[in-house]
Coordinates of N, CA, C and O in Angstrom, one line a residue:
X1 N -8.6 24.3 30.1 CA -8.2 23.0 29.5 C -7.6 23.2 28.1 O -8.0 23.8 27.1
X2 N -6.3 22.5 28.2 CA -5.7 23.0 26.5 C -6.2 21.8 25.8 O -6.6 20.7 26.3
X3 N -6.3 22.1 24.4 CA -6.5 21.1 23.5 C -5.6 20.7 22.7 O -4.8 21.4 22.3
X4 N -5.8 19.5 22.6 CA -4.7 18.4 22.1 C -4.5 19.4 20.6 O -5.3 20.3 20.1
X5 N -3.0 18.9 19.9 CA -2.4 19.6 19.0 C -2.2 18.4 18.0 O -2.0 17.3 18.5
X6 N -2.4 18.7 16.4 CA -2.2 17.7 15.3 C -1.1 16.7 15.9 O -1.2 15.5 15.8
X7 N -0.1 17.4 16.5 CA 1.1 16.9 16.6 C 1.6 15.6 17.7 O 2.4 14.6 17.8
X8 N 0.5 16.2 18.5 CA 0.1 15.3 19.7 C -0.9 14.1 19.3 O -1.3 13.2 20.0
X9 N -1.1 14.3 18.1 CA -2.7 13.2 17.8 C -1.7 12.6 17.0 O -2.2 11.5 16.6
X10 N -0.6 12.6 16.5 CA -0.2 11.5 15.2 C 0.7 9.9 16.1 O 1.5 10.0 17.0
X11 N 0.1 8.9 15.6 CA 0.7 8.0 16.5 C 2.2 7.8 16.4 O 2.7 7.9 15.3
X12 N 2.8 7.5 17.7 CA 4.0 7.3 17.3 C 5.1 9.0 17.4 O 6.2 9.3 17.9
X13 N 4.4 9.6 16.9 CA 4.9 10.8 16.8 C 6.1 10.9 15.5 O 7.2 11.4 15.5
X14 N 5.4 10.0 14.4 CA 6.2 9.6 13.5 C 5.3 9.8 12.2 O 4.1 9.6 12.3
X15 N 5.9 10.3 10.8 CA 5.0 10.9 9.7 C 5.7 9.9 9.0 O 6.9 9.6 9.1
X16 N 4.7 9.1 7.8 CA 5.6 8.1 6.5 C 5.6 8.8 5.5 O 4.7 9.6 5.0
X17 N 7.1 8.4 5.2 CA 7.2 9.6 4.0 C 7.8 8.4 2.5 O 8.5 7.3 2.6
X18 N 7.4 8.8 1.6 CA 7.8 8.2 0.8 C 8.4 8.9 -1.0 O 7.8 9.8 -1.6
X19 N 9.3 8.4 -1.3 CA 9.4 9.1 -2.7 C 8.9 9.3 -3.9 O 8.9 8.2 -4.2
X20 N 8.6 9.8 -4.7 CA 7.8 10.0 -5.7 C 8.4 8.8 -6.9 O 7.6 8.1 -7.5
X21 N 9.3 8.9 -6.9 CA 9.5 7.5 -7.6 C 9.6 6.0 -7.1 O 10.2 5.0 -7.7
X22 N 9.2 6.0 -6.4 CA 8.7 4.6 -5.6 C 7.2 4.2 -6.5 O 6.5 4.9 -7.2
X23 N 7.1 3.0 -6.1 CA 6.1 2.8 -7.1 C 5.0 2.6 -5.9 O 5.1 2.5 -4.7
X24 N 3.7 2.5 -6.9 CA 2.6 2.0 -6.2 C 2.7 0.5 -5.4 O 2.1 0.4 -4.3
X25 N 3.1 -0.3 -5.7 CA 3.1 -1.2 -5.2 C 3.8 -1.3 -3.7 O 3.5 -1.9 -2.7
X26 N 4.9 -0.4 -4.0 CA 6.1 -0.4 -2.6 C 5.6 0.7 -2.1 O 6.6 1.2 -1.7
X27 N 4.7 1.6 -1.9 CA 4.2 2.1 -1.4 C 2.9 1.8 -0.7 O 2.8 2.4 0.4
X28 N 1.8 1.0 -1.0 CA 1.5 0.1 -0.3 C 1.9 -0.9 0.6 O 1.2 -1.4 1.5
X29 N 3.3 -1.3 0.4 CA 3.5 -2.3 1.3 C 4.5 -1.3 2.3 O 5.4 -1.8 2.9
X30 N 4.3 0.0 2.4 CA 5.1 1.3 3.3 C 3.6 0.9 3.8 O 3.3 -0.2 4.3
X31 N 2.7 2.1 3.5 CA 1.5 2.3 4.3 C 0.9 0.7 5.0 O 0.0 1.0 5.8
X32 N 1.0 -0.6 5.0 CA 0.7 -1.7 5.2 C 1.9 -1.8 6.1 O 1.4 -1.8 7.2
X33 N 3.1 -1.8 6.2 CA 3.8 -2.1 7.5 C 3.7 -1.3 8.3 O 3.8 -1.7 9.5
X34 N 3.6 0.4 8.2 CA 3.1 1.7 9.1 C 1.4 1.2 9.8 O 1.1 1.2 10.9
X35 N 0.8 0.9 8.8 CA -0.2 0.3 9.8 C -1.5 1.6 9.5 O -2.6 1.7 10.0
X36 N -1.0 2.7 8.3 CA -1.5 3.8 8.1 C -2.1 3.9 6.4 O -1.6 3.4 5.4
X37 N -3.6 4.6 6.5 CA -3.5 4.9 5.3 C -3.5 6.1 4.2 O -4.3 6.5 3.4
X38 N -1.9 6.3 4.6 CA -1.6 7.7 3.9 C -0.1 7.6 4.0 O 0.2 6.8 4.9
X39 N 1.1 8.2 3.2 CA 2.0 8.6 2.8 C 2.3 9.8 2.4 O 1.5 10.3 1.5
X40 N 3.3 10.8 2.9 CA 3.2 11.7 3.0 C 4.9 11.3 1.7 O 5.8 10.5 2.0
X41 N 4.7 12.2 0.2 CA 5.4 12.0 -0.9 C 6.3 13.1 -0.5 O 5.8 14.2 -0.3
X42 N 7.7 13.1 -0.3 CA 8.8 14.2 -0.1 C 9.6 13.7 -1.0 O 9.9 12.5 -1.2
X43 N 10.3 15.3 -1.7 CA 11.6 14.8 -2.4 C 12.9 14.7 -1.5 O 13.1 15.1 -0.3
X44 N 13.9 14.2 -2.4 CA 15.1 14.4 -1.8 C 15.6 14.8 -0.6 O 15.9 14.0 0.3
X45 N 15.6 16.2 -0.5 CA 15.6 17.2 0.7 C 14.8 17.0 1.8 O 15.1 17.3 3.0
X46 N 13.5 16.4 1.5 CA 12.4 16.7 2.8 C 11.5 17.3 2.4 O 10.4 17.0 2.8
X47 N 11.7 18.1 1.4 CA 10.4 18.7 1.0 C 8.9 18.3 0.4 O 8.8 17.8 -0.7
X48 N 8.0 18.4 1.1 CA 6.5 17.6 0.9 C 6.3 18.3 -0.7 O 6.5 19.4 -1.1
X49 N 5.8 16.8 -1.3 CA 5.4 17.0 -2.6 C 3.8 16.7 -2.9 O 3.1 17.2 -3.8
X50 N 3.4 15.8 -1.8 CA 2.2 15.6 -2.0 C 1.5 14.8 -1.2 O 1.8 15.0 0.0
X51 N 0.5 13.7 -1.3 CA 0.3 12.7 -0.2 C -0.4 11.8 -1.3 O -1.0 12.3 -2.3
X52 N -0.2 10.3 -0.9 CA -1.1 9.2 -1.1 C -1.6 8.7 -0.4 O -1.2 8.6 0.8
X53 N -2.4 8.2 -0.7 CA -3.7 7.8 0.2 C -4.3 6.0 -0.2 O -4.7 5.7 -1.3
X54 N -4.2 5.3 0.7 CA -5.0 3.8 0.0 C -6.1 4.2 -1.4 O -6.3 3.5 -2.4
X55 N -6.6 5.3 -1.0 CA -8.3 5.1 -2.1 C -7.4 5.6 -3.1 O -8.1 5.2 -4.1
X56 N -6.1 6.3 -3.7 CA -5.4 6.8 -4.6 C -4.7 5.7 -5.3 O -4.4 6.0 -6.4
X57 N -4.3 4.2 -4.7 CA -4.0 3.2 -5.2 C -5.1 2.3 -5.7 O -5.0 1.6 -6.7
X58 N -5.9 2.6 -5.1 CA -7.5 1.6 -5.4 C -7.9 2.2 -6.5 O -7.9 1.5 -7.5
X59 N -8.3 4.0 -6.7 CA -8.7 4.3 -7.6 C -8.1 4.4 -8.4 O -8.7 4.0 -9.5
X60 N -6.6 4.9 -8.7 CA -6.0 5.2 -10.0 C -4.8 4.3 -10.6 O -4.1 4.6 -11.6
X61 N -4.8 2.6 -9.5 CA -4.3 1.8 -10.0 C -5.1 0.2 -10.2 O -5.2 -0.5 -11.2
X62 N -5.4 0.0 -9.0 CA -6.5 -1.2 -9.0 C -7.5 -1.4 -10.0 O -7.8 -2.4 -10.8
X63 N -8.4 0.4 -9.7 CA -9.6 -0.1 -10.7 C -9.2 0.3 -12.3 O -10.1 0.6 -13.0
X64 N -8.0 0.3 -12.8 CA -7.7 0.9 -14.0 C -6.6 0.1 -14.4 O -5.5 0.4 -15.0
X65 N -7.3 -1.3 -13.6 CA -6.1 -2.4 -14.2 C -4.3 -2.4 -14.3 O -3.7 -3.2 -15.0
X66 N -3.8 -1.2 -13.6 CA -2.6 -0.7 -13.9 C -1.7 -1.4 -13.3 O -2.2 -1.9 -12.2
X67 N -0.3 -1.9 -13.5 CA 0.9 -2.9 -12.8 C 1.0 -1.8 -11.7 O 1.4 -0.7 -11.9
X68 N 0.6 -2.0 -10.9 CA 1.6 -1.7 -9.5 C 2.9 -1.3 -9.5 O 3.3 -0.3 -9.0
X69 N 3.4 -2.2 -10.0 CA 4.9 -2.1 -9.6 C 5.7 -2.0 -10.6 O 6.8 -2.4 -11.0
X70 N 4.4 -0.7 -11.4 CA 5.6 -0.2 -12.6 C 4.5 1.6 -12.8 O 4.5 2.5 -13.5
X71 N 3.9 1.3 -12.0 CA 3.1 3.0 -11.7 C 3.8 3.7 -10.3 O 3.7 3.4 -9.1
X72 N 4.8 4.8 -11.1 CA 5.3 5.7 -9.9 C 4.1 6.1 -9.1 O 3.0 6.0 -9.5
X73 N 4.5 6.6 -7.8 CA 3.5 7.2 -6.5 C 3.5 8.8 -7.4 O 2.5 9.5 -7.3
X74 N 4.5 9.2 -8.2 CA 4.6 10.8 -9.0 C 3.1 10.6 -9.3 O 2.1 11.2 -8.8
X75 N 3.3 9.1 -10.4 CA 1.6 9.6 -11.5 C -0.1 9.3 -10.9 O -1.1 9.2 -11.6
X76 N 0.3 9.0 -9.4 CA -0.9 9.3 -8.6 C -1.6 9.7 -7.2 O -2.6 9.5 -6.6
X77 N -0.4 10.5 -6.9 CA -0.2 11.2 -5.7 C -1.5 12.3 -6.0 O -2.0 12.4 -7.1
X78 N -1.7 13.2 -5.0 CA -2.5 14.1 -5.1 C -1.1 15.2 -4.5 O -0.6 15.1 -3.4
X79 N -0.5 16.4 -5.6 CA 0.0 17.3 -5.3 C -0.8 18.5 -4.8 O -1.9 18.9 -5.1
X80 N 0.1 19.0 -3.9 CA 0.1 20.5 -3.4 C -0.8 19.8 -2.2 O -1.8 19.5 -3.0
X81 N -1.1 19.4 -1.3 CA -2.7 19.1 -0.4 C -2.5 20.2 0.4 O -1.4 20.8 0.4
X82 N -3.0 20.4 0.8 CA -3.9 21.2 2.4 C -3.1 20.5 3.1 O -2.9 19.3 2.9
X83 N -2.5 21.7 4.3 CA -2.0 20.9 5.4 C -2.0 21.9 6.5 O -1.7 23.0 6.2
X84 N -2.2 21.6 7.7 CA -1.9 22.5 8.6 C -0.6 22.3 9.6 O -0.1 21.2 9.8
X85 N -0.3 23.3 10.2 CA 0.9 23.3 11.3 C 0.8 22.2 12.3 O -0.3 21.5 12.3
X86 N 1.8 21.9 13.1 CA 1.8 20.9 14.3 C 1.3 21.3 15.3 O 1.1 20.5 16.2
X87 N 0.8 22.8 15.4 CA 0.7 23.3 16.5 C -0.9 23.5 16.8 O -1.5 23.8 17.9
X88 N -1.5 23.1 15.5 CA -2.8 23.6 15.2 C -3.5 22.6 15.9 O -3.1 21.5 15.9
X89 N -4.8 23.0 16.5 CA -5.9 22.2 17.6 C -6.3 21.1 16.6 O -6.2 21.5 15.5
X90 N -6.9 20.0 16.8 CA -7.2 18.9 16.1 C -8.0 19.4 16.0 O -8.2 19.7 14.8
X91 N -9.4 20.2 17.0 CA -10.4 20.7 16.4 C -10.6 21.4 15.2 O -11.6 21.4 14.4
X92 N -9.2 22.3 15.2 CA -9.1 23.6 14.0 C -9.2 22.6 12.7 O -10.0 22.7 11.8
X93 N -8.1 21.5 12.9 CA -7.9 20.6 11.8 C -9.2 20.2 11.2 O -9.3 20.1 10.0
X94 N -10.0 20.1 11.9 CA -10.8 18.9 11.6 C -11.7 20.1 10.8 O -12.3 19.9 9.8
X95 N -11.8 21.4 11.5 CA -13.3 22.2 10.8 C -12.7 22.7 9.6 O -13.5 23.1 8.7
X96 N -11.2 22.8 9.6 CA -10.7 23.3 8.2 C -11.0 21.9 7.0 O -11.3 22.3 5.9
X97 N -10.9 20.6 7.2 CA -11.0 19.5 6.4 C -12.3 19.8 6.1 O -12.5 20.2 5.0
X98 N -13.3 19.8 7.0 CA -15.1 20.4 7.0 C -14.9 21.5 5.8 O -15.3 21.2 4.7
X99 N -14.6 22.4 6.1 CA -14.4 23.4 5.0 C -14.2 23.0 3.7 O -15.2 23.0 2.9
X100 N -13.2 22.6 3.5 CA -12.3 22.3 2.2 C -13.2 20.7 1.7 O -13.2 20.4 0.5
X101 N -13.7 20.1 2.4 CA -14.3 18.9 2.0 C -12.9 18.1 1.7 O -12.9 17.4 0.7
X102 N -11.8 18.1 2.5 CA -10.7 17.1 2.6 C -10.7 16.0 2.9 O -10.8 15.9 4.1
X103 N -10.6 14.9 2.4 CA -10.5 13.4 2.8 C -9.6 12.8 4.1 O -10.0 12.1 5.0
X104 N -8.2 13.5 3.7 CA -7.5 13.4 4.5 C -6.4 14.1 4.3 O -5.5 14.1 3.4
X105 N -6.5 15.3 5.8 CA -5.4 16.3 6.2 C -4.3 15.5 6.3 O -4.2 14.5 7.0
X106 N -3.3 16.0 5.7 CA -1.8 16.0 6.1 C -1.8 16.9 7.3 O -2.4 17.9 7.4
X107 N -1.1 16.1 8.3 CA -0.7 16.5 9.9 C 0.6 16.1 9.7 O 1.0 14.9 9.6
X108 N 1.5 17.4 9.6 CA 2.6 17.7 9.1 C 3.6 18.5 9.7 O 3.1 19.4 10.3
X109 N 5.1 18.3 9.6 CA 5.4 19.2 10.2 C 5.8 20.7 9.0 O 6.1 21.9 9.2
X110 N 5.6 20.1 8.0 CA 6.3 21.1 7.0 C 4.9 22.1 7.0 O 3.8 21.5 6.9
X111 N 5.0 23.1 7.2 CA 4.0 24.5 7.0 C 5.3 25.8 6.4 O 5.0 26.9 6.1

């Protein structure tokens, strides 16, 4: 029996990406029409810079009274995350997050 792959578990078969200079606010209303709570932060090129996460808006804009829509996704992204390959078993995923005490794996295609 093979087991299902990160790649195979993401809905849609579609990753939200958003830019680092986008603000918190339009970043929420990305993750709110994706229906997801996570944004995967790429520059320019494509290249993964980081991820936000709803609790990353809650915590480091909401409860800290901050404008929304004048706080870049830069000054509360979580850079560098843990991420594993497309190829990798959701199980693998999940016992590596166990490990690292990860909130939420980036299931990515960039490795």
């Amino acid at each position: 029996m093979n087991e299902r792959t990160v790649i195979q578990s993401i809905r849609n078969g579609k990753i939200v990406t958003i830019s680092p200079k986008a603000s918190a606010y339009q970043a929420a209303c990305v993750m709110t029409k994706a229906n997801t709570g996570s944004v995967v932060v790429v520059d320019a090129s494509g290249s993964m810079l980081g991820i936000l996460t709803e609790r990353d808006v809650m915590a480091k804009v909401v409860s800290r009274a901050l404008q929304a829509k004048e706080t870049s996704v830069s000054e509360i992204m979580t850079g560098n995350p843990q991420y594993v390959s497309p190829d990798t078993s959701v199980a693998e995923a999940v016992l590596r997050s166990e490990e690292r005490r990860v909130e939420k794996e980036c299931r990515s295609r960039w490795s």
